[in-house]
Short mmCIF file of C-alpha atoms and ligand atoms in Angstrom, two decimals:
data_model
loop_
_atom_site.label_atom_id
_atom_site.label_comp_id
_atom_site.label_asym_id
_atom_site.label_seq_id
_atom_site.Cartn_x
_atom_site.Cartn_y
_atom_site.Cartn_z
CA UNK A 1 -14.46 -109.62 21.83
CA UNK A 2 -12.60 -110.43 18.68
CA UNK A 3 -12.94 -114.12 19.27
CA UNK A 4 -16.48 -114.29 19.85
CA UNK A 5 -16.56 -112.31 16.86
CA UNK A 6 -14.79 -114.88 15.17
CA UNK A 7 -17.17 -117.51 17.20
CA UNK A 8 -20.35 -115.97 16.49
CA UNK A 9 -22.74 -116.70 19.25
CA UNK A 10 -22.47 -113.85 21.21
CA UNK A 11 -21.81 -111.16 18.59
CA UNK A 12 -23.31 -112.52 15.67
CA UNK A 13 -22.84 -109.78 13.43
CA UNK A 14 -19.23 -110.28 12.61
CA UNK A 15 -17.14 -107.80 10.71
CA UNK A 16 -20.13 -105.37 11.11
CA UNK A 17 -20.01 -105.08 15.04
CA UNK A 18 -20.67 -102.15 16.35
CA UNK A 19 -19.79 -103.37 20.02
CA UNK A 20 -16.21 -104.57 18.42
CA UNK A 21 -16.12 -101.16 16.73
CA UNK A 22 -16.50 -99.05 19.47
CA UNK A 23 -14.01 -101.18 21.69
CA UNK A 24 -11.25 -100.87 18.89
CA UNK A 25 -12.10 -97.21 18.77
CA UNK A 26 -9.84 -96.11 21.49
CA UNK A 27 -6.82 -98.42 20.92
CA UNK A 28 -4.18 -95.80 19.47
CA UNK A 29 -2.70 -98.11 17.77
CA UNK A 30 0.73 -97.35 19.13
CA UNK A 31 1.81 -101.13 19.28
CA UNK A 32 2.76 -101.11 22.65
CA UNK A 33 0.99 -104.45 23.42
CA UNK A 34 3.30 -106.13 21.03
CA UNK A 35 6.40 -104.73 21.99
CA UNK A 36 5.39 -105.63 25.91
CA UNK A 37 3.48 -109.23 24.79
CA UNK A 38 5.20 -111.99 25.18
CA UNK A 39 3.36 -113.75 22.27
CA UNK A 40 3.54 -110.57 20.11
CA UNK A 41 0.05 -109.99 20.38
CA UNK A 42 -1.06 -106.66 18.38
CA UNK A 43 -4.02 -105.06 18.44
CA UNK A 44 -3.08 -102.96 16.11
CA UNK A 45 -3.23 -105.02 13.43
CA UNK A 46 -6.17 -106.56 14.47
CA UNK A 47 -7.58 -103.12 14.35
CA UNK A 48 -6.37 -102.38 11.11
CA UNK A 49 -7.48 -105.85 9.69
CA UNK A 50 -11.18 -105.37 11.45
CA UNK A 51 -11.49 -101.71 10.20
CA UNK A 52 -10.54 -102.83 6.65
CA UNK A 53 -13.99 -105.48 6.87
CA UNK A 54 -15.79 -103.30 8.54
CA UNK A 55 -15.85 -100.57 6.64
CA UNK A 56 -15.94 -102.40 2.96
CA UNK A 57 -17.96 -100.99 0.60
CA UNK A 58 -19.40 -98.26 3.14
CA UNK A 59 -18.15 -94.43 3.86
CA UNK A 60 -15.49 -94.34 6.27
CA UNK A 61 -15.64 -91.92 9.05
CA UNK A 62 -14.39 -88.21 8.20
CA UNK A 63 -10.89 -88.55 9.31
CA UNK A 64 -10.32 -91.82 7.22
CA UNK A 65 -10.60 -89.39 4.37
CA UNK A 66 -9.07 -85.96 5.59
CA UNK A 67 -6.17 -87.78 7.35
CA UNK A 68 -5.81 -91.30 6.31
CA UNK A 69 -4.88 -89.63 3.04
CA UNK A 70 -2.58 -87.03 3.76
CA UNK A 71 -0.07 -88.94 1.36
CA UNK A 72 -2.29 -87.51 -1.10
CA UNK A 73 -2.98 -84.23 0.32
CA UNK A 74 0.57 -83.24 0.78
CA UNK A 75 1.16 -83.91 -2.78
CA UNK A 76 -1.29 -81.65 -3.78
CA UNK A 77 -0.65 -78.90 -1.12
CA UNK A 78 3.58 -79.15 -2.57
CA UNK A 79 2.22 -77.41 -5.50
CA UNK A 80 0.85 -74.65 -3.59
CA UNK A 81 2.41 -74.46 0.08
CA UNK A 82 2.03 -71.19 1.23
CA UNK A 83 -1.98 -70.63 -0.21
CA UNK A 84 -2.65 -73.93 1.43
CA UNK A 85 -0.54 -72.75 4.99
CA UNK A 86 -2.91 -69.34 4.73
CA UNK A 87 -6.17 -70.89 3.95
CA UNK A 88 -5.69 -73.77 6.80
CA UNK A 89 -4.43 -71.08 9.51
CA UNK A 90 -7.22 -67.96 8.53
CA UNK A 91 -9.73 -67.20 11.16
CA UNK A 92 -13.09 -68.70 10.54
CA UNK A 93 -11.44 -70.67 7.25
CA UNK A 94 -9.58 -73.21 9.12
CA UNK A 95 -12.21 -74.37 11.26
CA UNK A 96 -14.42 -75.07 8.33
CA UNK A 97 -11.51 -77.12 7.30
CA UNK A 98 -11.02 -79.06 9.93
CA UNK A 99 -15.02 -79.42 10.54
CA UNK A 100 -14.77 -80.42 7.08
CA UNK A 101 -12.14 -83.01 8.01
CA UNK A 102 -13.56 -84.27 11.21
CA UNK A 103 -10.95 -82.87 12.88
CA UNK A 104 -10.65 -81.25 16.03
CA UNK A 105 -10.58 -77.21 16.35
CA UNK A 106 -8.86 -77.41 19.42
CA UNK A 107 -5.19 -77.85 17.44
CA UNK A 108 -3.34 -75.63 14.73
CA UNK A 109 -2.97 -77.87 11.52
CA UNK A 110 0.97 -78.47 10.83
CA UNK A 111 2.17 -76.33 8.23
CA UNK A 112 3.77 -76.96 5.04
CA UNK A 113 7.02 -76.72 4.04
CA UNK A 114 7.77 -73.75 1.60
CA UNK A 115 9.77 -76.25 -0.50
CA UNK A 116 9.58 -79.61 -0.10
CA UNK A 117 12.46 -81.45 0.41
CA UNK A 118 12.55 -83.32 -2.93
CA UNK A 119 12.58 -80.44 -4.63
CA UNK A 120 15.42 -79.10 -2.61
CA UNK A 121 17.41 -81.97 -3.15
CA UNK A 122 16.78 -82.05 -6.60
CA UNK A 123 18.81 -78.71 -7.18
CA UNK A 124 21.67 -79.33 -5.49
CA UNK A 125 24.91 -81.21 -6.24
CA UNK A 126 25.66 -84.72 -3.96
CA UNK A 127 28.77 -84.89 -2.70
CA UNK A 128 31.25 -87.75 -2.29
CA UNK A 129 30.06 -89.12 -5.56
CA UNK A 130 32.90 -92.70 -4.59
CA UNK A 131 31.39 -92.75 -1.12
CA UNK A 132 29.37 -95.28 0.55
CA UNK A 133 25.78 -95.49 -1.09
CA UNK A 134 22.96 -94.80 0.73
CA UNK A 135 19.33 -94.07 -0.35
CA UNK A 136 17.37 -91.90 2.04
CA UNK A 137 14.07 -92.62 1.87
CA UNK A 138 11.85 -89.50 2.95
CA UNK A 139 8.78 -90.14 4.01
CA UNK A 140 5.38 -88.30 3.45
CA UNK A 141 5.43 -86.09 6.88
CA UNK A 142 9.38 -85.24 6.46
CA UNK A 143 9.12 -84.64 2.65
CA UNK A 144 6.65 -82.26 2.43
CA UNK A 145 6.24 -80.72 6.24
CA UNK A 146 9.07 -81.37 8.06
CA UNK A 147 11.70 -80.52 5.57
CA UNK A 148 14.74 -79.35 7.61
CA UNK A 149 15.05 -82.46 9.31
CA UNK A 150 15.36 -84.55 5.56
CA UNK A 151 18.23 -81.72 4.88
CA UNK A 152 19.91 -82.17 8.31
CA UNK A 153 20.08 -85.96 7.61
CA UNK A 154 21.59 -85.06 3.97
CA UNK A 155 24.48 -83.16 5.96
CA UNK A 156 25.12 -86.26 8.85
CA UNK A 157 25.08 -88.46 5.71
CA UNK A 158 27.56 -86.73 4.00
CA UNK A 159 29.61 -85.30 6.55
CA UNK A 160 30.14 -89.10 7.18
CA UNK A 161 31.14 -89.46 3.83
CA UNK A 162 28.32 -91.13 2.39
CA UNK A 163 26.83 -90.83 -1.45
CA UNK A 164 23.49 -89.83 -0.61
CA UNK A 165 20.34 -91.29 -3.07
CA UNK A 166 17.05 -89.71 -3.19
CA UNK A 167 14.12 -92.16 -4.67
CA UNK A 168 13.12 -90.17 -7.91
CA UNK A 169 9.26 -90.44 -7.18
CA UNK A 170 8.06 -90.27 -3.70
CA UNK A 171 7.92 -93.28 -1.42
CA UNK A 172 5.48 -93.31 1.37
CA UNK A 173 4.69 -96.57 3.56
CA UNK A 174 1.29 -95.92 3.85
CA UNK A 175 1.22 -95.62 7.50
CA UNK A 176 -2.10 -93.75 8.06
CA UNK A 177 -3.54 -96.64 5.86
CA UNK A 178 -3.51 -99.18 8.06
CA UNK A 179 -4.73 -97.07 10.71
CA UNK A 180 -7.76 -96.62 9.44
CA UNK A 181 -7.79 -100.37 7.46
CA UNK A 182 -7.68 -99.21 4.45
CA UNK A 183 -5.93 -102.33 3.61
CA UNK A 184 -6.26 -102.51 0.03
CA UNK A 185 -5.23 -99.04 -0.41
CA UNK A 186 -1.67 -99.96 1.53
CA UNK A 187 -1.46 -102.91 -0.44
CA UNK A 188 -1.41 -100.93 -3.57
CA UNK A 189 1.31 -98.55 -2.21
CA UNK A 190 3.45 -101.09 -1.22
CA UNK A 191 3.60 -102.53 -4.36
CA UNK A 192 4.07 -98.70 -6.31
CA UNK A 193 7.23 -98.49 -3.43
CA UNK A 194 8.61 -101.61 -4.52
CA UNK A 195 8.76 -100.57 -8.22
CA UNK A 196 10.56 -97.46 -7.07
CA UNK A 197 13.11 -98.73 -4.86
CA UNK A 198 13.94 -102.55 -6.46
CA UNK A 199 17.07 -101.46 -8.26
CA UNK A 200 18.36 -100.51 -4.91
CA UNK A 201 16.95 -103.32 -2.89
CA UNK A 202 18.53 -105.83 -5.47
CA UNK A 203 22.04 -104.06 -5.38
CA UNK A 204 21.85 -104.52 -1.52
CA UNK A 205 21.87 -100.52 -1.11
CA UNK A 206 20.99 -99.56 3.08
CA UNK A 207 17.54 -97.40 2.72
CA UNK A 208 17.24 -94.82 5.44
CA UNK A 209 14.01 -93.93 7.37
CA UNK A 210 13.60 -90.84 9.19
CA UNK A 211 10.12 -91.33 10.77
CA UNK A 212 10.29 -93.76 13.11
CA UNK A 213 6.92 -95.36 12.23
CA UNK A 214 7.52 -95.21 8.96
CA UNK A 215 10.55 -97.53 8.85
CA UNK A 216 8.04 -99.70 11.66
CA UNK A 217 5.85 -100.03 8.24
CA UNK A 218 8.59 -101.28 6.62
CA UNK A 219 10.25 -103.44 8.63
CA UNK A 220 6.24 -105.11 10.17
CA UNK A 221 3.85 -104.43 8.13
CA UNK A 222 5.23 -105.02 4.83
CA UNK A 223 6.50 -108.14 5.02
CA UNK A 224 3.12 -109.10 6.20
CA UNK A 225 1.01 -107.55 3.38
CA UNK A 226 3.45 -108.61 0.60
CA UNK A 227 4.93 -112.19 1.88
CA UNK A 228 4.68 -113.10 -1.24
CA UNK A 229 6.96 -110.77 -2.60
CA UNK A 230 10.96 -111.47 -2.50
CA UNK A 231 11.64 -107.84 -2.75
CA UNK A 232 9.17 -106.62 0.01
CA UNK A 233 11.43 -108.87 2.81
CA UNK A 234 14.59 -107.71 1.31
CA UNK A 235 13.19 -104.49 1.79
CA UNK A 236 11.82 -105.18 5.04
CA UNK A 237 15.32 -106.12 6.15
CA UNK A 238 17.31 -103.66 4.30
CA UNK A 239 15.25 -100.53 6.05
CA UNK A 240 16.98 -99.14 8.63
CA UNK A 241 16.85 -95.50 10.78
CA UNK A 242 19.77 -93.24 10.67
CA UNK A 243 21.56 -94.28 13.90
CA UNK A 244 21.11 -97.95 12.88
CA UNK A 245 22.90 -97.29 9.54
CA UNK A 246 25.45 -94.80 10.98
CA UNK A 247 26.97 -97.38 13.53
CA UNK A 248 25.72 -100.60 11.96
CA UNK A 249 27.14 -99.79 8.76
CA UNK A 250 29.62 -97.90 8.32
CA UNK A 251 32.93 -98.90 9.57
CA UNK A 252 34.88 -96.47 11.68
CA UNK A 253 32.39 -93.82 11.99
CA UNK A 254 32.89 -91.18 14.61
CA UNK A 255 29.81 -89.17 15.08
CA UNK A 256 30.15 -85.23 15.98
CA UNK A 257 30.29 -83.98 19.09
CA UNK A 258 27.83 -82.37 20.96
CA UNK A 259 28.25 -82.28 24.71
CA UNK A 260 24.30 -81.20 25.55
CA UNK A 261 21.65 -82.66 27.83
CA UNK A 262 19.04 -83.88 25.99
CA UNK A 263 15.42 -85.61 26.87
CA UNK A 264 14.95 -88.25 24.32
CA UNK A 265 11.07 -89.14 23.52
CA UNK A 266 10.67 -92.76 21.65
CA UNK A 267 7.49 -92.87 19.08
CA UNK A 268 5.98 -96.07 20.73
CA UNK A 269 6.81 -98.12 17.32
CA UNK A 270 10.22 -97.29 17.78
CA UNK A 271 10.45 -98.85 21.10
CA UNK A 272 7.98 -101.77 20.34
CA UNK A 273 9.07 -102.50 16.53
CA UNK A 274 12.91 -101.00 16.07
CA UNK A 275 13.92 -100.99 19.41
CA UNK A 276 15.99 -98.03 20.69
CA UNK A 277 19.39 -98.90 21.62
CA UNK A 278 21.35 -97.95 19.02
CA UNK A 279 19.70 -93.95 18.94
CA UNK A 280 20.44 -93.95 22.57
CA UNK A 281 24.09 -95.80 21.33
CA UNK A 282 24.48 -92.71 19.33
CA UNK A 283 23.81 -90.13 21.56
CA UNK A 284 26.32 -91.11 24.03
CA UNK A 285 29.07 -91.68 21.47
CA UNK A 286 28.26 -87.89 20.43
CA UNK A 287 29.00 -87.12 23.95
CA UNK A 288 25.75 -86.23 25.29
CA UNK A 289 24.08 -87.03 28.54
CA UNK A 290 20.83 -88.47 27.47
CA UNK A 291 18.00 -89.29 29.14
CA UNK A 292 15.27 -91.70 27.88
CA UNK A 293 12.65 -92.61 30.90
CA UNK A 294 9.88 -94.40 29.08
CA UNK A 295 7.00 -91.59 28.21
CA UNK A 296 4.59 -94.07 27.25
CA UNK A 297 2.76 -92.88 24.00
CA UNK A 298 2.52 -88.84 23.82
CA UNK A 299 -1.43 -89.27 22.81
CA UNK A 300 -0.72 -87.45 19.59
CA UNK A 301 -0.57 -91.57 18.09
CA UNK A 302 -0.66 -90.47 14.16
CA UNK A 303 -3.78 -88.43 13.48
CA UNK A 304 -5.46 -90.03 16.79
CA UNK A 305 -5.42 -86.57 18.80
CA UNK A 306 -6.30 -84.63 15.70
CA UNK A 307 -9.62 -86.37 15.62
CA UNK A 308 -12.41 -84.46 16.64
CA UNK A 309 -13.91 -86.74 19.59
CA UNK A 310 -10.06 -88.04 20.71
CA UNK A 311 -8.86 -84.75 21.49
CA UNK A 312 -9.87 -84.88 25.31
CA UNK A 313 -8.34 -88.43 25.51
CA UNK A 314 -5.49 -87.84 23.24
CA UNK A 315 -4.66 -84.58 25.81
CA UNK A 316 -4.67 -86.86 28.81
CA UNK A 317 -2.57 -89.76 27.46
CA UNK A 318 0.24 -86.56 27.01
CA UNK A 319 -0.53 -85.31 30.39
CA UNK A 320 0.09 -88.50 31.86
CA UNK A 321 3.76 -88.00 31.63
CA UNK A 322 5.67 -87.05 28.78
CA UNK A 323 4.32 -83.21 28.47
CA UNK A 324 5.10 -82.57 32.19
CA UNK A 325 8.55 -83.87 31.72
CA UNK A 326 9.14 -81.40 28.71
CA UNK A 327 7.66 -78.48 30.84
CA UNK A 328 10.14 -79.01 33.69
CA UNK A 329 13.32 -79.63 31.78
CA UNK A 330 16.11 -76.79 31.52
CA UNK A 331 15.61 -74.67 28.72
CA UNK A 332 19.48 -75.24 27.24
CA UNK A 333 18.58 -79.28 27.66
CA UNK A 334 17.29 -80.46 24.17
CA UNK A 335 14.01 -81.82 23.75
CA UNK A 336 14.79 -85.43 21.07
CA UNK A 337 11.73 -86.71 19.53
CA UNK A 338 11.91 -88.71 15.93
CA UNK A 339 8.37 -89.02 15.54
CA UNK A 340 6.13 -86.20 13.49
CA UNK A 341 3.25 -86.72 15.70
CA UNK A 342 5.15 -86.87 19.16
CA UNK A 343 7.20 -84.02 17.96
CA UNK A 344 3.10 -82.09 16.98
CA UNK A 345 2.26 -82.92 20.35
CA UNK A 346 4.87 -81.34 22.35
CA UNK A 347 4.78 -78.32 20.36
CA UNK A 348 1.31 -78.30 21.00
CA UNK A 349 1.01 -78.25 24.14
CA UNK A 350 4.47 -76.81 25.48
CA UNK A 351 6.44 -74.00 24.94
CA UNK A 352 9.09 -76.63 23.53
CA UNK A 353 10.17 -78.04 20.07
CA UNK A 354 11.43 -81.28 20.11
CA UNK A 355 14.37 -81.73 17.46
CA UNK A 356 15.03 -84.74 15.61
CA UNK A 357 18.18 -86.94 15.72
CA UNK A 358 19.36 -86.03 12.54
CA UNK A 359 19.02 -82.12 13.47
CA UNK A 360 21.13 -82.84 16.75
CA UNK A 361 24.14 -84.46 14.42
CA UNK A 362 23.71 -81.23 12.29
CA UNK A 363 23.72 -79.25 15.37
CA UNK A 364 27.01 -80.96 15.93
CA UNK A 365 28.96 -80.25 12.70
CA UNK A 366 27.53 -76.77 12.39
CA UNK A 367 27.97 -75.53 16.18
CA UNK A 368 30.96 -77.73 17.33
CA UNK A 369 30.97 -79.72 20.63
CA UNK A 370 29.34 -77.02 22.67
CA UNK A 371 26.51 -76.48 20.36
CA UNK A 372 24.61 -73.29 19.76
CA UNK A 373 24.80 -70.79 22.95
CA UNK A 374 21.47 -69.51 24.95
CA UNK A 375 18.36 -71.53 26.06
CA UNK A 376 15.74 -73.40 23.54
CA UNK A 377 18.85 -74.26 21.46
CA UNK A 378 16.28 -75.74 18.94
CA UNK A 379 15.18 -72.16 17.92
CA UNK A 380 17.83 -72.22 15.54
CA UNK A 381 16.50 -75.44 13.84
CA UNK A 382 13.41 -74.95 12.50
CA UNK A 383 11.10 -78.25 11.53
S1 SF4 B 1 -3.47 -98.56 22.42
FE1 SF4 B 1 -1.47 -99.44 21.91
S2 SF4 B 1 -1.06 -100.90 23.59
FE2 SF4 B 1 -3.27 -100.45 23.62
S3 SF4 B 1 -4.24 -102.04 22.36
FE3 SF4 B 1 -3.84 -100.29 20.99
S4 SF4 B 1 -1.84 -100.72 20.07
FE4 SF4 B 1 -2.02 -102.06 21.89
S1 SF4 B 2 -0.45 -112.83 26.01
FE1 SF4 B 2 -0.13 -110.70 25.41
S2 SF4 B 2 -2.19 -109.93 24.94
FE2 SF4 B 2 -2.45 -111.82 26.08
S3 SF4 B 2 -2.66 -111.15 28.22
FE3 SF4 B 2 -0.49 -111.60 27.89
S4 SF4 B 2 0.40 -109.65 27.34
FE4 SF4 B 2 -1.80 -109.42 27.07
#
């Protein structure tokens, strides 16, 4: 369809194409056709690039707005967590919210932190001020939602000896941007990120992604948007996720032990964009006996299954296999998941929390080899 858009004889309405529209409009943009594509093909980005003409100088759809912006949101709702967490979780209140948003009523909004994890990091001291430097670069959803995870990566930093560096204003790739093509808007971030992070990126310092598709941003989409930009593709190649750094760059590191089954759910840009092997890598050298069948996409997809006419589909997609899988595994066998949204989507719709990679290496230093005792180990690390 794109390239008789591009043609023009049977769709003749170009970037305005409904028909196009509508057959982008399920495409979760989970990137799985480039990982698998010989040629790299990826819709998403076609998706992204037709949703940025298509939509120029005319209202996006609610969610565009509501989610597409939460790097904006978030900000805001930092100031005042806990009204925000009441007012978006009150009976008859929160629906009008996510009505409001164009969201679906069928799932609870994720809450806030209670302090974001800027501010926590702010008021602390860093240790092993002649260590290795690092900075860790925390992204919108693990800033201000999923704070304990940013703190349990502090601790595996720094139990590994590193001098951890926090960005002094927040750095988000602008992820739900290109979602929804709002291209320009990205574009614009990009270049606020750079300004941020270039006297790292020119002293060669390793950044550190938590969110998996966050660091995909990073390491795909920026050096696309910015080519022209030295810094972006030092960036680009300088971004790495904390397993990557951990074995890649330090020399001699010995992770913690943890001697635990796990389940280990890849966010689809991790397996299409990063690849996976050196996550897995890590597990096993912890000790553990983990498990990574390939899930497929958990439906979640960003703010896909939040969306008020995706839910259904979004549901399905998780049915398929990843959600059964989580149902029927032990309760002492962890549940791994990097990503925010696959992470939202188990939680969802099990009575499992999947913990991220950085909260199993705390796990590790804090509980010893055998980790904590009892079933649902994760109850003991909250998100
Ligand atoms: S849903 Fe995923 S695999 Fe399918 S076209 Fe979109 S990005 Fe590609
Ligand atoms: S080249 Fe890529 S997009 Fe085209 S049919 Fe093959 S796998 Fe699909």
């Amino acid at each position: 369809m794109l390239f008789e858009m591009v043609r023009g004889q049977v769709i003749t309405d170009g970037w305005r194409s409904k028909e196009v529209h509508e057959a982008l409009d399920l495409c979760l943009s989970c990137k799985g056709c480039k990982g698998d594509c010989p040629v790299n093909v990826d819709m998403a980005t076609y998706k992204a690039e037709f949703l940025h003409h298509h939509f120029k100088r005319r209202l996006r759809p609610l969610p565009a707005y509501s989610m597409g912006l939460i790097m904006l949101h978030a900000r805001l709702a930092a100031r005042a967590p806990r009204l925000v967490n009441a007012v978006t979780h009150a009976p008859v209140l929160k629906s009008l919210v996510k009505l409001a948003g164009g969201l679906t009523t069928h799932r609870e909004l994720p809450p806030f932190a209670a302090e974001p994890f800027d501010r926590w990091f702010a008021r602390r001291t860093p240790l092993n001020p002649t260590g290795t430097p690092v900075v860790l670069w925390v992204d919108t959803f693990n800033t201000y939602l999923h704070a304990e995870v940013a703190k349990a990566a502090v601790l595996a930093l720094e139990d590994a000896g590193c001098r951890v560096m926090v960005p002094g204003r927040a750095v988000c790739c602008g992820r739900p941007l290109y979602d929804y093509g709002m291209l320009g808007l990205a574009e614009r971030l990009l270049l606020r990120d750079l300004e941020v992070l270039r006297p790292h990126i020119r002293a060669g310092v390793p950044v550190v992604g938590l969110e998996p598709s966050c660091v995909a941003a990073f390491r795909d989409e920026l050096p696309a948007l910015l080519s022209y930009d030295e810094d972006a593709l030092r960036l680009s190649l300088q971004t790495l996720t904390l397993p990557e750094f951990l074995l890649d760059h330090l020399t001699d590191y010995e992770p913690p032990r943890l001697h635990r089954k796990a389940i280990v759910h890849l966010h689809c840009h991790h397996r299409a964009v990063l690849g996976a092997d050196q996550e897995l890598d890590l597990l096993r050298r912890m000790g553990m006996d983990a498990q990574a069948p390939d899930f497929g996409c958990c439906g979640l997809a960003g703010s896909f299954g939040f969306e008020r006419d995706k839910y259904d589909v979004s549901m399905k997609i998780g049915e398929r296999r990843l959600l059964p899988a989580v149902r029927e595994a032990p309760a002492d066998t962890l549940i791994v998941g990097d990503g925010f949204s696959c992470k939202t989507q188990i939680q969802h719709a099990t009575s499992r929390r999947a913990l991220h990679v950085a909260q199993l290496l705390a796990m590790a230093i804090e509980h010893g080899p055998d980790g904590p005792p009892g079933d649902r180990p994760e109850r003991l690390y909250p998100d």
